[in-house]
XYZ file of C-alpha atoms in Angstrom:
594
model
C 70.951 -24.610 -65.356
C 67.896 -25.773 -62.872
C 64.430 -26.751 -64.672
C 62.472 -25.793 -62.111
C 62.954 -23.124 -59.320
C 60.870 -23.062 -56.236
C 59.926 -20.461 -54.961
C 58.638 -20.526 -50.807
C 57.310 -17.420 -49.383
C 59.430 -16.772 -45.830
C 57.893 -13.651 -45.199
C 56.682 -12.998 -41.116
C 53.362 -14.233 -41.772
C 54.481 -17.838 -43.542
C 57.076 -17.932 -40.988
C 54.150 -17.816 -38.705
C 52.565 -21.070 -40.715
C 55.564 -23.278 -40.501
C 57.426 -22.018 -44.082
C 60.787 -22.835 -42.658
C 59.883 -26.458 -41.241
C 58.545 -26.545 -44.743
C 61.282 -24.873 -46.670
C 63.573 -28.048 -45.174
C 61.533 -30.954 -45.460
C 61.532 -29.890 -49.281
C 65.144 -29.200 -49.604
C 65.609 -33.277 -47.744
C 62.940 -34.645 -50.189
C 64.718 -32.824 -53.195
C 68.319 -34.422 -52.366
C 66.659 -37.729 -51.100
C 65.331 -38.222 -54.539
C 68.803 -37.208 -56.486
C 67.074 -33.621 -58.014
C 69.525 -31.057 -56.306
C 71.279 -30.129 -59.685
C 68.124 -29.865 -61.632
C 65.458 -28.300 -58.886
C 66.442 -24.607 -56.793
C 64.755 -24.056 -53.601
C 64.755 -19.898 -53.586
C 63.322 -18.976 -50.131
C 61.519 -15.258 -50.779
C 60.194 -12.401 -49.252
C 56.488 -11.885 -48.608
C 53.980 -13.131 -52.049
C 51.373 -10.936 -51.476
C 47.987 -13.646 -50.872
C 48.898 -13.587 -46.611
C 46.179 -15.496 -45.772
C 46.922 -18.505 -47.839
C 50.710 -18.843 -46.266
C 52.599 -20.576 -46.750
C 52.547 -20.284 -50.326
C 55.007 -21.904 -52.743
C 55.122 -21.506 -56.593
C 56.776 -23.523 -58.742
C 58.621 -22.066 -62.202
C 58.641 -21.900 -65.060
C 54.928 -23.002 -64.820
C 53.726 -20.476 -62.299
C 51.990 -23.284 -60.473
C 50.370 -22.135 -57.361
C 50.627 -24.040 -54.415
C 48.905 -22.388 -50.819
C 49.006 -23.528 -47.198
C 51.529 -26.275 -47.764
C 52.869 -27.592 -44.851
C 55.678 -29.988 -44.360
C 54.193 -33.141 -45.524
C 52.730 -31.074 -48.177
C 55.949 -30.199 -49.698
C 57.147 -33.324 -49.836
C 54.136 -34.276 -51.678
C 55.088 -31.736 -54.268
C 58.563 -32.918 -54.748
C 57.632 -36.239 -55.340
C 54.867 -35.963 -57.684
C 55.049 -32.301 -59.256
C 58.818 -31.894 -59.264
C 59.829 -35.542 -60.021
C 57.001 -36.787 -62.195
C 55.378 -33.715 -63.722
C 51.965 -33.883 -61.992
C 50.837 -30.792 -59.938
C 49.188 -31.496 -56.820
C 45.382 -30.056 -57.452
C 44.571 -30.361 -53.810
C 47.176 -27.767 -52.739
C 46.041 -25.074 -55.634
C 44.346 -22.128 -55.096
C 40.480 -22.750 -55.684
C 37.663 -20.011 -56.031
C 34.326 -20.222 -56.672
C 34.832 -24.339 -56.383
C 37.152 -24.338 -59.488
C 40.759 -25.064 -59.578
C 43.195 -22.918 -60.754
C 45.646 -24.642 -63.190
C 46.535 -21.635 -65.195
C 49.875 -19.681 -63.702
C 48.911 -17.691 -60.633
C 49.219 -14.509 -62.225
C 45.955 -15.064 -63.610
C 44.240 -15.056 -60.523
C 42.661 -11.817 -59.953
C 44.685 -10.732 -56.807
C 47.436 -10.845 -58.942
C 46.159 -9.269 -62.145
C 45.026 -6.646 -61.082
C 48.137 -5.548 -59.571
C 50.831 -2.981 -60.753
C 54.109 -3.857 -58.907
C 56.995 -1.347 -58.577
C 57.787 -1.106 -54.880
C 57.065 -4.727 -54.084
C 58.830 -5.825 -58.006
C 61.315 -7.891 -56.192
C 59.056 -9.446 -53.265
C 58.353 -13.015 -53.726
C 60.389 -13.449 -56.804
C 64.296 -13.518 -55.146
C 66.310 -14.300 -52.115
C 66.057 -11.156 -50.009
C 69.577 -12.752 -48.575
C 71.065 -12.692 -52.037
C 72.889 -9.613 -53.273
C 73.537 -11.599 -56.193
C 70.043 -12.261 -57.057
C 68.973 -8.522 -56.387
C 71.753 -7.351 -59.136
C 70.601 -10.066 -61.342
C 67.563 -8.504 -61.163
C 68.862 -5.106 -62.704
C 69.887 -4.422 -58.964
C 72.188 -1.369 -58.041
C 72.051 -0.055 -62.069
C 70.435 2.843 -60.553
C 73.212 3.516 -58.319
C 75.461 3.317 -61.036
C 73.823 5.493 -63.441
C 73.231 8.562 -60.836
C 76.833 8.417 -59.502
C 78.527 7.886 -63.838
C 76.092 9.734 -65.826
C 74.010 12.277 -63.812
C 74.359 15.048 -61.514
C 72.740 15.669 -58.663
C 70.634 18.277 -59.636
C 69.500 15.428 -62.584
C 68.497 13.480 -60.248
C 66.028 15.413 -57.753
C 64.712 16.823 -61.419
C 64.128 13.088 -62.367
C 62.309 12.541 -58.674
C 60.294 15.626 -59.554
C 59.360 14.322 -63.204
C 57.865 11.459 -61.745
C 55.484 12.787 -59.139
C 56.313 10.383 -56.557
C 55.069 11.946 -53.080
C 56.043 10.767 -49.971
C 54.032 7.358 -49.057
C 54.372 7.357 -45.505
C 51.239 9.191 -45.286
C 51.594 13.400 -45.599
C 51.860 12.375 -49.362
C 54.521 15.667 -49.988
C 56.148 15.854 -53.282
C 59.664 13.755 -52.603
C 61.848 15.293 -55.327
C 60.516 18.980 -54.024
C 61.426 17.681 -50.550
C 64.767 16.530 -51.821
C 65.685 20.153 -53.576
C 65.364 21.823 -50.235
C 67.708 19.633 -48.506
C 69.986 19.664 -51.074
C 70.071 23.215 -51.063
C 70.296 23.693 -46.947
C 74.071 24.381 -46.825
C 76.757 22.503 -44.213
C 79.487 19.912 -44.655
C 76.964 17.045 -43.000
C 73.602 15.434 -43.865
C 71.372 13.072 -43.084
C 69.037 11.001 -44.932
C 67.248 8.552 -42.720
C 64.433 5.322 -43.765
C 61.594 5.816 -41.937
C 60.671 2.402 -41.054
C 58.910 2.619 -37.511
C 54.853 1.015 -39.026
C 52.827 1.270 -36.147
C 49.500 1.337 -37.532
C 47.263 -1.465 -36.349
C 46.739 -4.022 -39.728
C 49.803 -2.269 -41.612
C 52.794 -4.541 -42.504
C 53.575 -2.683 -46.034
C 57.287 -1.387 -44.508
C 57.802 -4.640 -43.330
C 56.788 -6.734 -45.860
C 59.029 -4.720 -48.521
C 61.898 -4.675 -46.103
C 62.006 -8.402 -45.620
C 61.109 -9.857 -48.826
C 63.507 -6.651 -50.891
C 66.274 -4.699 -48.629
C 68.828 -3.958 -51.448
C 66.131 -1.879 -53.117
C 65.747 0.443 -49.398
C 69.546 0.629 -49.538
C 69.884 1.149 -53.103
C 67.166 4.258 -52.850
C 68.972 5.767 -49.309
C 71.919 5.711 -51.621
C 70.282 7.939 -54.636
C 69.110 10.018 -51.732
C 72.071 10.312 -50.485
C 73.905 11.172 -53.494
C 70.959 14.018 -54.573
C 71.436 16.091 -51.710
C 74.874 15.573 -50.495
C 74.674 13.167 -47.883
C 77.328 10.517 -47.205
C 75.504 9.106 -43.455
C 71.616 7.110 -42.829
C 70.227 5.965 -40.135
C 67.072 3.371 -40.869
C 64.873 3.765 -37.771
C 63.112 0.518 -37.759
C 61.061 -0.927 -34.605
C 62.554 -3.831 -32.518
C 59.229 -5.443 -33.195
C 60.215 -5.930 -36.616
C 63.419 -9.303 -36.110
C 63.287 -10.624 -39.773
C 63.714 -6.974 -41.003
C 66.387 -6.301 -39.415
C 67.841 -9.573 -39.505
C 67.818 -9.355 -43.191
C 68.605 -5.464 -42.918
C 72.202 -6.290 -41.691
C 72.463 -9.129 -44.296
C 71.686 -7.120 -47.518
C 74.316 -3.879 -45.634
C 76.906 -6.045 -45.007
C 76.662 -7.913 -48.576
C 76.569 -4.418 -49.906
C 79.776 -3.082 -48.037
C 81.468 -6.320 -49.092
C 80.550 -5.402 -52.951
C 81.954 -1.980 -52.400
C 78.165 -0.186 -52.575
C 78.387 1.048 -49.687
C 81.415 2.601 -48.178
C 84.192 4.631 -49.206
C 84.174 5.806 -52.644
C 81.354 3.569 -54.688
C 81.772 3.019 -58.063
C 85.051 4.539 -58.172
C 83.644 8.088 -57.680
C 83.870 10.798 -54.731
C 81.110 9.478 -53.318
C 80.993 7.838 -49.844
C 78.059 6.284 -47.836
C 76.915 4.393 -44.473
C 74.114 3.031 -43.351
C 73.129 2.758 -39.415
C 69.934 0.667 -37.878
C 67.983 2.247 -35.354
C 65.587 -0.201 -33.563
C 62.621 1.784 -31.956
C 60.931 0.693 -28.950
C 57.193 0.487 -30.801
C 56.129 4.254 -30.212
C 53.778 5.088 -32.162
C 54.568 8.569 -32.299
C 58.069 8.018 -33.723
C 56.345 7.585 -36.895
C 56.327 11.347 -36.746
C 59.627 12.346 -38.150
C 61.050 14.734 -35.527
C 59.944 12.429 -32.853
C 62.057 10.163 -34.672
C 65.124 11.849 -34.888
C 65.093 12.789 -31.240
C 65.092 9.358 -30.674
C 67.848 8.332 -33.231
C 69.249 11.042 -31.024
C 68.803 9.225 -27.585
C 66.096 11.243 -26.403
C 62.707 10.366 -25.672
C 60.958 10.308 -28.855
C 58.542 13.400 -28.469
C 57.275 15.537 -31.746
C 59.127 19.530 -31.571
C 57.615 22.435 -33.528
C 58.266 23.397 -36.978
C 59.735 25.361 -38.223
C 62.509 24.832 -38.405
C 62.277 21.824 -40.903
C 64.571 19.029 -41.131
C 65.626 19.978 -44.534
C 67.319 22.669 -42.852
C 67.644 21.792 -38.945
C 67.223 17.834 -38.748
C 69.360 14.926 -37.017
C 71.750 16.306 -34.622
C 70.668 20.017 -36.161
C 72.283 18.993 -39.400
C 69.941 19.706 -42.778
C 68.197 15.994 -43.251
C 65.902 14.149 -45.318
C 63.468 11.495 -44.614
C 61.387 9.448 -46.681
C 59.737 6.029 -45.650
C 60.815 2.533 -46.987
C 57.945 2.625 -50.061
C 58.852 5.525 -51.310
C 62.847 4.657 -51.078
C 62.216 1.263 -52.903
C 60.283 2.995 -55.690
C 63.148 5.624 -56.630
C 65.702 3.029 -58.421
C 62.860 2.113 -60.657
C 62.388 5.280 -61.313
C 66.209 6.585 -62.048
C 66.328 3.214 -64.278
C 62.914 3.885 -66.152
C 62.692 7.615 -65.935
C 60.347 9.946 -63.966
C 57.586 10.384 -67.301
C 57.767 6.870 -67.030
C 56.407 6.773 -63.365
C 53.840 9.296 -63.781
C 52.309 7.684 -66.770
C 50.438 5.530 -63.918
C 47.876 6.986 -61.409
C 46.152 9.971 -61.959
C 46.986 13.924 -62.471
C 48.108 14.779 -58.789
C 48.664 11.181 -57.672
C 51.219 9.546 -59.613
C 52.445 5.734 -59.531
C 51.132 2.922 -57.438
C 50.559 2.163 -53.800
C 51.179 -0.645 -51.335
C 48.009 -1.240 -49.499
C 47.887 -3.903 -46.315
C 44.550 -5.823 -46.962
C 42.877 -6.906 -43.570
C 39.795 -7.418 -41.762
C 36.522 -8.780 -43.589
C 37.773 -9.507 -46.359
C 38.157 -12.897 -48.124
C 41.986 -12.674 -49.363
C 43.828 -10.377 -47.003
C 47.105 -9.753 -47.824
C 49.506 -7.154 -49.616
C 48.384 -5.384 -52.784
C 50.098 -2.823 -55.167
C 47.752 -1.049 -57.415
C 48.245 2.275 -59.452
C 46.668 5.149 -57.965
C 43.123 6.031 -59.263
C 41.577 2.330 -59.031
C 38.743 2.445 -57.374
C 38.475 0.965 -53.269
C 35.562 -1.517 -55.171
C 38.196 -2.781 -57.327
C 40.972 -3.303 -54.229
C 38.634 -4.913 -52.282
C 35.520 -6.406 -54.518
C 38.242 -8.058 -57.238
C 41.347 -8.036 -55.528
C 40.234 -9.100 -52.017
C 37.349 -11.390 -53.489
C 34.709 -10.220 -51.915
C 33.553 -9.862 -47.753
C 34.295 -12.993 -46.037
C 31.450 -15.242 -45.611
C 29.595 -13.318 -48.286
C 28.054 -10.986 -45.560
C 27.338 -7.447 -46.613
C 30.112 -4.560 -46.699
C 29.328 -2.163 -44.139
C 32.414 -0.021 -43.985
C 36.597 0.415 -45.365
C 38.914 2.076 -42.368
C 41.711 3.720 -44.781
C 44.796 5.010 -43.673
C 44.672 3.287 -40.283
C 44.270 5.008 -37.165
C 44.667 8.380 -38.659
C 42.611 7.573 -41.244
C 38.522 7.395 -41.916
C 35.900 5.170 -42.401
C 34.230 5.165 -45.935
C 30.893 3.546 -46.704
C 29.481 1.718 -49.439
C 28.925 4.839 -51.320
C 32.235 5.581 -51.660
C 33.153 2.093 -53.113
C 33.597 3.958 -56.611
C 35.664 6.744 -55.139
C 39.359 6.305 -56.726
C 42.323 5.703 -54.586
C 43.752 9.231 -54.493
C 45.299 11.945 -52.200
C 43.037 13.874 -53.360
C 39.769 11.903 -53.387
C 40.261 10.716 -49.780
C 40.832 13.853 -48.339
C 37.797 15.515 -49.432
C 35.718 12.413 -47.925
C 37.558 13.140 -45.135
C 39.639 10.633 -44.825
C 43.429 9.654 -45.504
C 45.873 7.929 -47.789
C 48.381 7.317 -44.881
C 51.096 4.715 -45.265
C 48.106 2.212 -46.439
C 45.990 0.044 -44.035
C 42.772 -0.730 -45.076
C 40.505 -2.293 -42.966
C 37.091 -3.907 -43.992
C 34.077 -4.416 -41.875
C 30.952 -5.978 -42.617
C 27.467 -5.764 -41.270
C 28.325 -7.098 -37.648
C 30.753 -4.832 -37.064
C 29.612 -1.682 -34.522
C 31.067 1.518 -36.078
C 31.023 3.448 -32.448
C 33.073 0.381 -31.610
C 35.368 0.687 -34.390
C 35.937 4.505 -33.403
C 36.678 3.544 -30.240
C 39.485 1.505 -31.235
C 41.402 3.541 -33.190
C 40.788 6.534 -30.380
C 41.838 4.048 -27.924
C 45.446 3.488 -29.732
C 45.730 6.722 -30.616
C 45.246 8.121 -26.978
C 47.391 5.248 -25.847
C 50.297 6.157 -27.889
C 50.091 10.052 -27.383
C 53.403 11.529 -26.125
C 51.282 13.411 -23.641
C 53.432 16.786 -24.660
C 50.674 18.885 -25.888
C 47.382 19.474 -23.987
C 44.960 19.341 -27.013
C 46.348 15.121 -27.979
C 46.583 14.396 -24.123
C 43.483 15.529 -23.283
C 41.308 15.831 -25.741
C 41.734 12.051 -26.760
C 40.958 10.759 -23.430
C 37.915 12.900 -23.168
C 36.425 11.635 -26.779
C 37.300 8.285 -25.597
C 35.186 8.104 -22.491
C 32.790 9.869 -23.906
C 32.370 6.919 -26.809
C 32.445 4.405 -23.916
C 29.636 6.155 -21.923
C 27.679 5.752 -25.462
C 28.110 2.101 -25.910
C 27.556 1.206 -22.315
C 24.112 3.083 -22.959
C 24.843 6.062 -20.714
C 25.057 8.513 -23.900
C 23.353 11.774 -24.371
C 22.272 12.699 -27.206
C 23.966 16.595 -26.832
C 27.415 14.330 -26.634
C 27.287 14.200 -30.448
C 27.666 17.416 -30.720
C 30.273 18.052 -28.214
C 32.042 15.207 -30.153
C 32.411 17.130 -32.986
C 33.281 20.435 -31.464
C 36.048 18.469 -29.343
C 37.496 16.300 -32.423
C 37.520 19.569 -34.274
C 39.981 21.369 -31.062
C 42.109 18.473 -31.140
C 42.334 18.429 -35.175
C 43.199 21.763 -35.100
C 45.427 22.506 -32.206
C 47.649 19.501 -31.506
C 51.202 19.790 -32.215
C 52.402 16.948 -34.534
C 50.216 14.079 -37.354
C 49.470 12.030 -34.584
C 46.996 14.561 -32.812
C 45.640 16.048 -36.058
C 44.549 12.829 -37.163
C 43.563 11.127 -34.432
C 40.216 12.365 -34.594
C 39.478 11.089 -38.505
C 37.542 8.001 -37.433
C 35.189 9.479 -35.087
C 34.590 12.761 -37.247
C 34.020 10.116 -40.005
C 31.973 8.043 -38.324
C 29.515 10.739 -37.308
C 29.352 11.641 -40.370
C 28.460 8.464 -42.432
C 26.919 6.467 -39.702
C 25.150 8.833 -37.368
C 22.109 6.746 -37.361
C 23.979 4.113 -35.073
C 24.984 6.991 -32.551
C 21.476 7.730 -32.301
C 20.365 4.004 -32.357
C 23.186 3.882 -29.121
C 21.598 7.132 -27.502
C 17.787 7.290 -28.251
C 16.679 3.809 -28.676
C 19.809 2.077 -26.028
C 20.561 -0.490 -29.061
C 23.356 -0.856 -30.945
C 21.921 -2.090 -34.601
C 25.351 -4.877 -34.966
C 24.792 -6.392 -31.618
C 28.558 -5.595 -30.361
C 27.839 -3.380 -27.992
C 27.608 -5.483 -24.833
C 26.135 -2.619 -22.279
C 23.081 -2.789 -24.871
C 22.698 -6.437 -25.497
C 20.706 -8.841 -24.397
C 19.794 -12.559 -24.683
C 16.196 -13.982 -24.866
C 15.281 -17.699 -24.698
C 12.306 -18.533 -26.834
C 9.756 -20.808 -24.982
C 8.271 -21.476 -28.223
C 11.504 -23.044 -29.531
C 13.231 -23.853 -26.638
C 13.335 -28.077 -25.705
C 14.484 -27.125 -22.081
C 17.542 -29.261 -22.795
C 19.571 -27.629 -20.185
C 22.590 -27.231 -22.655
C 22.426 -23.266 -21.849
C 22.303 -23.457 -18.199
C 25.042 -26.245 -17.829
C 27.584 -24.427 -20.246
C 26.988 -20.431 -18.619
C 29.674 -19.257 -17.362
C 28.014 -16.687 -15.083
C 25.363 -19.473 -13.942
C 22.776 -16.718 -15.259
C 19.937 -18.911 -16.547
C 17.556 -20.765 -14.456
C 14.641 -23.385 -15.257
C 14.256 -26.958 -15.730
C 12.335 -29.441 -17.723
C 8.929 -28.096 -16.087
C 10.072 -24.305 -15.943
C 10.653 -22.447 -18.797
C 14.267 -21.377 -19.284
C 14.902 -17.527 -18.392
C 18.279 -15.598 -18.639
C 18.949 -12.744 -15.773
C 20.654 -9.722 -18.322
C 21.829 -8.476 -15.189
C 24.104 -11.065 -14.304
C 24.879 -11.717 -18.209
C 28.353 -11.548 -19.415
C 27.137 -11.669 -22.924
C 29.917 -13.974 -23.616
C 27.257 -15.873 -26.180
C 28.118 -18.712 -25.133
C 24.777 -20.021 -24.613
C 24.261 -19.223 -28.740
C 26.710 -21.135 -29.724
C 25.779 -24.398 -27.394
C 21.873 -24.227 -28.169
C 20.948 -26.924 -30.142
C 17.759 -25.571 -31.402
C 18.319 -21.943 -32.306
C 16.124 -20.995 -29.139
C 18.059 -18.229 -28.076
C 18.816 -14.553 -29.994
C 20.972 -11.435 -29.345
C 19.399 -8.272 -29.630
């Protein structure tokens, strides 16, 4: 019986921070000072507060200990774990107080309602034995002893749960049809492939809990007849599927997985796919045609998977949130599941916290909080305390929301008829430097980027939109190109083949709506208001302030600004790179953007 466990975050991004150098110089300070049979090192999955990797709690206190490096963690042995005394300097501090209490308290945590990510940052994603300990495969269990399949896909429907990936369809209805599709063979596959720029939800859950994806495929399975998976996860993605082939390997060796599990007529493998990083096999029959060796490309429907899938067998595919939520769900019942979150959005949802935001990191909140809430209380605030200009929800496909719609609760619903998207759950803040023409051109540029190219409307329509919203920034705009913005984004929406077209246009058609003002600021007055914009920036040198130090001219890189101590200093736009350069070297605060 240990007294204390510790508990070290090894999730991507505190792998990225040193969490394994760290991980052993504990594990040598811990037998150095004779404490192996009274302290457990438990390396975990992702803890949620990304930004403050690597992050190590200590139990049964809850003590909270962020960026600890190697010489860090062998200051916590030695003082917290031999003598008792936490180390203050490596706790979490906001607002200039230290946080003593356990970390649960702190509001990124409290406010949270964790279902999908229950098991991340609390076990060993390499144990099985930890995952059952944690009430792990009694889902499995109970569907394959004590319920039929038709019980189960009525207990998926009970509980509301719609697909997170980012359609947000009803999963048990989904289920039902596939289960009812006749044929000897089925498919259930994990859709795993998370290309959206900022997202790492999939990830995070697949690293830090991989039992509970299994675990779910297996229910799946079981439900609609299904005895084969394939999880389709990109290459880009190592620790996944490192610890992936772990947890189905551990799970063979158990006999959950296999031939006949639990005793019963029920038999079930699991496959990984690794994807090349196409976007557009996020799109689930581009998917399967590349689980299928083919180039991934999106095909009409219908016919649906349900009925013609993988290999033109009836198949089912949900992504890796919605798997890992359905063994809580069999365990705590469906009524139980759609107590949380709101009439036609039921449960919680995994959001990826990025951009200007003070904590970034991975959230799980019931649906119906408001995006105030996730990112005002949750997130802490916009970094730097600058002002909140703008959330980008639901990633590329999504929509940018402005501070009016700070109250607006986190539902299907409620972020459709703004005009934007749930979608697997990236939200991106910006603050008051941040260009929205420039943000729109972003996401247009990834999204034309990763277009198959198969239907004319995504192929060409995107590229058009996109040089049109570079001929606006560079200054070149016409004011008649907002409306032919619209009516393009609109063609595209409307006549592209697959999600990835469709959606594509959401940040410009949001972004004309809510921020027209700065189109017009780009087109009619050549400015753009947040100074990003480098076709309409430039840099002036105020005589009045300026000591004619010479700091400016000696550190350009273009060799753009002429004078000396009897001339006044003068910068030639033309030859500007707008690198700002000469900014951030001036002494005196002589120069300004504009």
């Amino acid at each position: 019986m240990y007294r204390s466990h510790v508990l070290i975050c090894n999730g991507t991004g505190c792998h990225s921070g040193g969490a394994t150098e760290t991980t052993e110089a504990i594990k040598k300070e811990i037998e150095k000072l004779s404490l192996a049979n009274e302290v457990a090192v438990v390396p975990t999955g992702c803890h949620g507060m990304c930004e403050m990797g690597p992050i190590i709690v200590v139990y049964p206190e809850g003590t909270f200990y962020c960026r600890v490096n190697p010489e860090d963690g062998v200051e916590i042995v030695r003082e917290h774990l031999a003598k008792g005394r936490t180390v203050e300097r490596l706790m979490f501090r906001e607002s200039e107080r230290i946080s003593v209490a356990s970390y649960k308290e702190l509001p990124f945590y409290s406010k949270q309602k964790r279902i999908a990510l229950k098991n991340c940052g609390y076990i060993n994603p390499d144990s099985i034995e930890e995952y059952i300990g944690h009430s792990g495969y009694e889902a499995l269990g109970k569907c394959l002893t004590s319920l039929t399949q038709e019980q189960v896909i009525e207990e998926l429907k009970k509980s509301g749960l719609r697909g997170r990936g980012g359609g947000g369809f009803p999963t048990g209805l989904k289920w039902s049809f596939c289960a009812k599709s006749p044929g000897p063979k089925k498919y259930v596959i994990c859709n795993a492939d998370e290309g959206d720029p900022g997202a790492f939800m999939d990830r995070s859950i697949l690293e830090g809990d991989p039992h509970s994806i299994i675990e779910g495929m297996a229910i799946g399975a079981y439900a609609i007849g299904a005895d084969e998976a394939y999880i389709y996860c990109r290459a880009e993605y190592p620790l996944a599927i490192e610890r992936l082939k772990t947890a189905i390997a551990q799970a063979e060796e158990y006999g959950l997985l296999g031939e006949k599990i639990f005793g019963t007529d029920f038999s079930f493998e699991i496959h990984i796919k690794e994807g090349a990083g196409a976007f557009v096999c996020g799109e689930e029959t581009a998917l399967m045609g590349s689980i299928e060796g083919k180039r991934g490309m999106p095909r009409p429907r219908p016919p649906f998977p349900a009925v013609s899938g993988l290999w033109g067998k009836p198949t089912n595919i949900n992504n890796v949130e919605t798997w890992a939520n359905v063994p809580q769900i069999i365990l705590n019942g469906g009524e139980w599941y759609a107590s949380m979150g709101t009439a036609e959005s039921k449960g919680t949802k995994v959001f990826a916290l990025t951009g200007k935001v003070k904590h970034t990191g991975l959230v799980e909140v019931p649906m119906g909080v408001t995006l105030r809430e996730i990112i005002m209380e949750i997130g802490g605030g916009i970094l730097n305390d600058k002002k909140f200009k703008a959330v980008q929800i639901g990633g590329p496909s999504g929509g940018c929301l402005t501070e009016d719609h700070l109250d607006t609760p986190v539902s299907y619903e409620d972020l459709t008829r703004l005009g934007a998207i749930m979608g697997s759950g990236g939200l991106v803040v910006m603050d008051e430097e941040n260009c929205m023409i420039d943000v729109a051109k972003f996401f247009l540029e990834f999204t034309q980027r990763e277009s198959c190219g198969k239907c004319s409307p995504c192929r060409e329509g995107t590229k058009q939109m996109l040089i049109m919203l570079d001929e606006i920034t560079k200054g070149n705009g016409k004011i008649e190109d907002i409306k032919k913005l619209e009516e393009l984004a609109l063609m595209v929406k409307n006549m592209s083949l697959c999600g990835l077209g469709q959606t594509a246009p959401n940040p410009l058609l949001t972004t004309l709506k809510y921020f027209r003002h700065e189109y017009e600021a780009h087109i009619i007055e050549k400015r753009c208001p947040a100074h990003v914009c480098s076709g309409l920036i430039t840099f002036t040198i105020h005589a009045d302030k300026c000591k004619r130090c010479g700091l400016c001219t000696k550190n350009c890189p273009a060799k753009c600004i002429s004078g000396d101590k009897n001339t006044a200093y003068v910068i030639d736009n033309e030859r500007c790179v707008k690198c700002g350069t000469c900014i951030d070297k001036c002494p005196f605060k002589a120069i300004t953007k504009e």
